[in-house]
């Protein structure tokens, strides 16, 4: 399903609702866009990893990549889902400013290949002050160094465990602030990571 198909299907659905005297609110349209986007992402993943190990941001020019990272960071600071913002622009035929090139040159197929782990790699390479922030529902991996002494050699080596973010918080300690993150492992166990962006930043990573 390409960009044109998405726009045509959604616009037809919105018109049908208006004809039936049940127009959707902007919030309902946003929810619908989120569902469609997630379905596309899931479908891309099910096709079998042709993009595994390849970062789609590597296909951008340096200027395009910088524009995208700045756009994503601005959206993150405003607590807005950057992909949904772009799809809203495309649906309503609005110009997306510095990242309009994504629609013009790359399209929905490329957009759906971009995962948090891809953005995180370039946020680090470009030495951005801040990158992606964790949100409830995000999938990450955490290292066993969080709860046991890890050495480069036996008996305890660094291992990674997949989990889901179920809570994030910011705390103040005198003149400084730090962030905690509560995770749930696939076996149901829960764990709180203190200083997730500070002293424990090296003990977690985005799930690929």
mmCIF file of C-alpha atoms in Angstrom:
data_model
loop_
_atom_site.group_PDB
_atom_site.id
_atom_site.type_symbol
_atom_site.label_atom_id
_atom_site.label_comp_id
_atom_site.label_asym_id
_atom_site.label_seq_id
_atom_site.Cartn_x
_atom_site.Cartn_y
_atom_site.Cartn_z
ATOM 1 C CA UNK A 1 0.000 0.000 0.000
ATOM 2 C CA UNK A 2 1.586 3.253 -1.114
ATOM 3 C CA UNK A 3 1.078 6.851 -0.110
ATOM 4 C CA UNK A 4 -1.588 7.518 -2.750
ATOM 5 C CA UNK A 5 -3.570 4.480 -1.641
ATOM 6 C CA UNK A 6 -3.481 5.601 1.974
ATOM 7 C CA UNK A 7 -4.613 9.131 1.196
ATOM 8 C CA UNK A 8 -7.400 7.973 -1.124
ATOM 9 C CA UNK A 9 -8.710 5.408 1.345
ATOM 10 C CA UNK A 10 -8.706 7.762 4.307
ATOM 11 C CA UNK A 11 -10.255 10.652 2.420
ATOM 12 C CA UNK A 12 -12.975 8.338 1.115
ATOM 13 C CA UNK A 13 -13.654 7.161 4.655
ATOM 14 C CA UNK A 14 -13.857 10.718 5.957
ATOM 15 C CA UNK A 15 -16.245 11.714 3.131
ATOM 16 C CA UNK A 16 -18.436 8.692 3.816
ATOM 17 C CA UNK A 17 -18.731 9.742 7.445
ATOM 18 C CA UNK A 18 -19.741 13.272 6.415
ATOM 19 C CA UNK A 19 -22.322 11.954 3.953
ATOM 20 C CA UNK A 20 -23.780 9.809 6.718
ATOM 21 C CA UNK A 21 -23.995 12.955 8.907
ATOM 22 C CA UNK A 22 -21.382 11.521 11.278
ATOM 23 C CA UNK A 23 -18.261 13.556 10.512
ATOM 24 C CA UNK A 24 -15.108 12.588 12.353
ATOM 25 C CA UNK A 25 -13.447 14.974 14.754
ATOM 26 C CA UNK A 26 -9.798 15.909 14.324
ATOM 27 C CA UNK A 27 -8.963 13.622 17.247
ATOM 28 C CA UNK A 28 -10.759 10.692 15.617
ATOM 29 C CA UNK A 29 -8.902 11.310 12.373
ATOM 30 C CA UNK A 30 -5.616 11.336 14.308
ATOM 31 C CA UNK A 31 -6.459 7.996 15.922
ATOM 32 C CA UNK A 32 -7.330 6.530 12.539
ATOM 33 C CA UNK A 33 -4.027 7.720 11.117
ATOM 34 C CA UNK A 34 -2.167 6.097 14.002
ATOM 35 C CA UNK A 35 -3.909 2.772 13.407
ATOM 36 C CA UNK A 36 -3.168 2.835 9.682
ATOM 37 C CA UNK A 37 0.467 3.732 10.319
ATOM 38 C CA UNK A 38 0.915 0.922 12.830
ATOM 39 C CA UNK A 39 -0.671 -1.555 10.426
ATOM 40 C CA UNK A 40 1.767 -0.515 7.707
ATOM 41 C CA UNK A 41 4.722 -0.858 10.056
ATOM 42 C CA UNK A 42 3.574 -4.327 11.102
ATOM 43 C CA UNK A 43 3.149 -5.397 7.487
ATOM 44 C CA UNK A 44 6.628 -4.200 6.581
ATOM 45 C CA UNK A 45 8.063 -6.188 9.492
ATOM 46 C CA UNK A 46 6.205 -9.343 8.486
ATOM 47 C CA UNK A 47 7.634 -9.264 4.980
ATOM 48 C CA UNK A 48 10.804 -10.613 6.383
ATOM 49 C CA UNK A 49 13.646 -8.401 7.260
ATOM 50 C CA UNK A 50 14.942 -7.283 3.898
ATOM 51 C CA UNK A 51 15.902 -4.069 5.684
ATOM 52 C CA UNK A 52 17.366 -5.768 8.744
ATOM 53 C CA UNK A 53 20.725 -4.261 9.627
ATOM 54 C CA UNK A 54 20.310 -1.391 7.150
ATOM 55 C CA UNK A 55 19.553 2.095 8.408
ATOM 56 C CA UNK A 56 17.151 3.963 6.085
ATOM 57 C CA UNK A 57 18.642 7.262 7.234
ATOM 58 C CA UNK A 58 21.817 6.268 5.433
ATOM 59 C CA UNK A 59 19.941 6.798 2.168
ATOM 60 C CA UNK A 60 19.443 10.500 2.920
ATOM 61 C CA UNK A 61 21.866 13.252 2.043
ATOM 62 C CA UNK A 62 23.669 14.789 5.052
ATOM 63 C CA UNK A 63 21.470 17.900 4.797
ATOM 64 C CA UNK A 64 18.277 15.818 4.605
ATOM 65 C CA UNK A 65 19.351 13.682 7.542
ATOM 66 C CA UNK A 66 20.102 16.722 9.693
ATOM 67 C CA UNK A 67 16.725 18.261 8.791
ATOM 68 C CA UNK A 68 14.931 15.064 9.774
ATOM 69 C CA UNK A 69 16.763 14.744 13.090
ATOM 70 C CA UNK A 70 15.997 18.364 13.959
ATOM 71 C CA UNK A 71 12.343 17.852 13.021
ATOM 72 C CA UNK A 72 12.055 14.692 15.125
ATOM 73 C CA UNK A 73 13.693 16.374 18.112
ATOM 74 C CA UNK A 74 11.326 19.341 17.864
ATOM 75 C CA UNK A 75 8.343 16.998 17.735
ATOM 76 C CA UNK A 76 9.691 15.021 20.694
ATOM 77 C CA UNK A 77 10.052 18.182 22.761
ATOM 78 C CA UNK A 78 6.387 19.004 22.008
ATOM 79 C CA UNK A 79 5.314 15.409 22.845
ATOM 80 C CA UNK A 80 4.042 14.903 19.301
ATOM 81 C CA UNK A 81 4.460 11.690 17.264
ATOM 82 C CA UNK A 82 6.607 12.825 14.364
ATOM 83 C CA UNK A 83 5.341 10.236 11.879
ATOM 84 C CA UNK A 84 1.723 11.127 12.599
ATOM 85 C CA UNK A 85 2.553 14.806 12.078
ATOM 86 C CA UNK A 86 3.931 14.009 8.634
ATOM 87 C CA UNK A 87 0.984 11.810 7.674
ATOM 88 C CA UNK A 88 -1.424 14.540 8.788
ATOM 89 C CA UNK A 89 0.386 16.992 6.523
ATOM 90 C CA UNK A 90 0.244 14.566 3.621
ATOM 91 C CA UNK A 91 -3.414 13.747 4.174
ATOM 92 C CA UNK A 92 -4.391 17.424 4.182
ATOM 93 C CA UNK A 93 -1.919 18.303 1.391
ATOM 94 C CA UNK A 94 0.043 20.640 3.669
ATOM 95 C CA UNK A 95 3.680 21.500 3.151
ATOM 96 C CA UNK A 96 5.930 19.875 5.761
ATOM 97 C CA UNK A 97 8.580 22.558 5.609
ATOM 98 C CA UNK A 98 12.146 21.355 6.033
ATOM 99 C CA UNK A 99 11.084 17.679 5.778
ATOM 100 C CA UNK A 100 8.790 18.013 2.736
ATOM 101 C CA UNK A 101 11.488 16.119 0.846
ATOM 102 C CA UNK A 102 10.397 12.896 2.579
ATOM 103 C CA UNK A 103 7.055 13.009 0.818
ATOM 104 C CA UNK A 104 8.465 14.272 -2.469
ATOM 105 C CA UNK A 105 11.437 11.926 -2.787
ATOM 106 C CA UNK A 106 10.971 8.940 -0.499
ATOM 107 C CA UNK A 107 7.291 8.430 0.313
ATOM 108 C CA UNK A 108 5.414 6.262 2.782
ATOM 109 C CA UNK A 109 7.359 3.066 2.097
ATOM 110 C CA UNK A 110 10.599 4.686 3.224
ATOM 111 C CA UNK A 111 8.940 6.388 6.200
ATOM 112 C CA UNK A 112 7.595 3.091 7.514
ATOM 113 C CA UNK A 113 11.077 1.543 7.489
ATOM 114 C CA UNK A 114 12.371 4.081 9.990
ATOM 115 C CA UNK A 115 12.425 2.748 13.547
ATOM 116 C CA UNK A 116 13.558 4.379 16.805
ATOM 117 C CA UNK A 117 16.801 2.393 16.718
ATOM 118 C CA UNK A 118 17.652 3.959 13.341
ATOM 119 C CA UNK A 119 17.075 7.485 14.607
ATOM 120 C CA UNK A 120 19.000 6.786 17.808
ATOM 121 C CA UNK A 121 22.068 5.736 15.810
ATOM 122 C CA UNK A 122 22.233 9.059 14.009
ATOM 123 C CA UNK A 123 21.303 11.160 17.031
ATOM 124 C CA UNK A 124 24.435 9.710 18.630
ATOM 125 C CA UNK A 125 26.597 10.116 15.512
ATOM 126 C CA UNK A 126 25.552 13.731 15.030
ATOM 127 C CA UNK A 127 26.116 14.491 18.739
ATOM 128 C CA UNK A 128 22.629 15.827 19.281
ATOM 129 C CA UNK A 129 22.054 17.212 22.752
ATOM 130 C CA UNK A 130 18.938 15.101 23.096
ATOM 131 C CA UNK A 131 17.439 12.328 21.056
ATOM 132 C CA UNK A 132 14.347 10.182 21.272
ATOM 133 C CA UNK A 133 12.549 10.040 24.588
ATOM 134 C CA UNK A 134 11.064 6.824 25.884
ATOM 135 C CA UNK A 135 7.285 6.528 25.968
ATOM 136 C CA UNK A 136 4.929 3.999 27.479
ATOM 137 C CA UNK A 137 4.659 1.069 25.081
ATOM 138 C CA UNK A 138 8.148 1.410 23.580
ATOM 139 C CA UNK A 139 10.131 -1.790 23.166
ATOM 140 C CA UNK A 140 13.737 -1.707 24.336
ATOM 141 C CA UNK A 141 16.488 -4.035 25.518
ATOM 142 C CA UNK A 142 18.228 -3.684 28.873
ATOM 143 C CA UNK A 143 21.577 -5.060 29.991
ATOM 144 C CA UNK A 144 22.021 -7.329 32.999
ATOM 145 C CA UNK A 145 24.559 -4.771 34.248
ATOM 146 C CA UNK A 146 21.561 -3.053 35.814
ATOM 147 C CA UNK A 147 21.213 -5.745 38.468
ATOM 148 C CA UNK A 148 24.472 -7.724 38.548
ATOM 149 C CA UNK A 149 28.219 -7.205 38.278
ATOM 150 C CA UNK A 150 29.232 -7.643 34.649
ATOM 151 C CA UNK A 151 32.729 -8.531 33.490
ATOM 152 C CA UNK A 152 34.207 -8.948 30.035
ATOM 153 C CA UNK A 153 35.079 -12.519 30.871
ATOM 154 C CA UNK A 154 33.249 -15.281 32.706
ATOM 155 C CA UNK A 155 31.369 -15.858 34.859
ATOM 156 C CA UNK A 156 29.156 -12.796 34.287
ATOM 157 C CA UNK A 157 29.087 -11.290 30.801
ATOM 158 C CA UNK A 158 26.859 -8.566 29.458
ATOM 159 C CA UNK A 159 23.532 -9.886 28.186
ATOM 160 C CA UNK A 160 20.521 -8.088 26.746
ATOM 161 C CA UNK A 161 16.877 -8.718 27.574
ATOM 162 C CA UNK A 162 13.815 -7.397 25.663
ATOM 163 C CA UNK A 163 11.151 -5.544 27.610
ATOM 164 C CA UNK A 164 8.356 -2.972 27.329
ATOM 165 C CA UNK A 165 8.297 0.507 28.871
ATOM 166 C CA UNK A 166 5.323 0.831 31.241
ATOM 167 C CA UNK A 167 6.195 4.098 32.965
ATOM 168 C CA UNK A 168 8.487 7.113 32.750
ATOM 169 C CA UNK A 169 9.023 9.873 35.301
ATOM 170 C CA UNK A 170 11.244 12.834 36.062
ATOM 171 C CA UNK A 171 12.517 13.538 39.554
ATOM 172 C CA UNK A 172 14.325 16.490 41.096
ATOM 173 C CA UNK A 173 17.240 16.180 43.491
ATOM 174 C CA UNK A 174 18.383 19.546 44.804
ATOM 175 C CA UNK A 175 19.487 21.469 41.691
ATOM 176 C CA UNK A 176 19.524 18.510 39.294
ATOM 177 C CA UNK A 177 16.876 16.382 37.649
ATOM 178 C CA UNK A 178 16.982 12.794 36.459
ATOM 179 C CA UNK A 179 14.639 10.353 34.761
ATOM 180 C CA UNK A 180 13.412 6.942 35.858
ATOM 181 C CA UNK A 181 11.825 4.289 33.686
ATOM 182 C CA UNK A 182 9.745 1.278 34.728
ATOM 183 C CA UNK A 183 9.920 -1.719 32.415
ATOM 184 C CA UNK A 184 8.132 -5.040 32.152
ATOM 185 C CA UNK A 185 9.983 -8.095 30.888
ATOM 186 C CA UNK A 186 8.302 -10.612 28.625
ATOM 187 C CA UNK A 187 7.925 -12.973 31.594
ATOM 188 C CA UNK A 188 5.857 -10.352 33.454
ATOM 189 C CA UNK A 189 8.528 -9.219 35.920
ATOM 190 C CA UNK A 190 8.889 -5.454 36.406
ATOM 191 C CA UNK A 191 11.960 -3.352 37.129
ATOM 192 C CA UNK A 192 12.668 0.357 37.661
ATOM 193 C CA UNK A 193 15.709 1.887 36.005
ATOM 194 C CA UNK A 194 16.971 5.034 37.670
ATOM 195 C CA UNK A 195 18.803 7.679 35.673
ATOM 196 C CA UNK A 196 17.695 6.160 32.372
ATOM 197 C CA UNK A 197 19.178 9.066 30.358
ATOM 198 C CA UNK A 198 21.940 9.825 32.838
ATOM 199 C CA UNK A 199 24.130 7.241 34.592
ATOM 200 C CA UNK A 200 22.299 4.231 33.116
ATOM 201 C CA UNK A 201 22.196 5.502 29.525
ATOM 202 C CA UNK A 202 24.627 2.793 28.378
ATOM 203 C CA UNK A 203 22.584 -0.015 29.913
ATOM 204 C CA UNK A 204 19.628 0.128 27.514
ATOM 205 C CA UNK A 205 19.076 0.364 23.782
ATOM 206 C CA UNK A 206 16.196 0.462 21.341
ATOM 207 C CA UNK A 207 14.965 -2.944 20.267
ATOM 208 C CA UNK A 208 15.868 -3.524 16.614
#
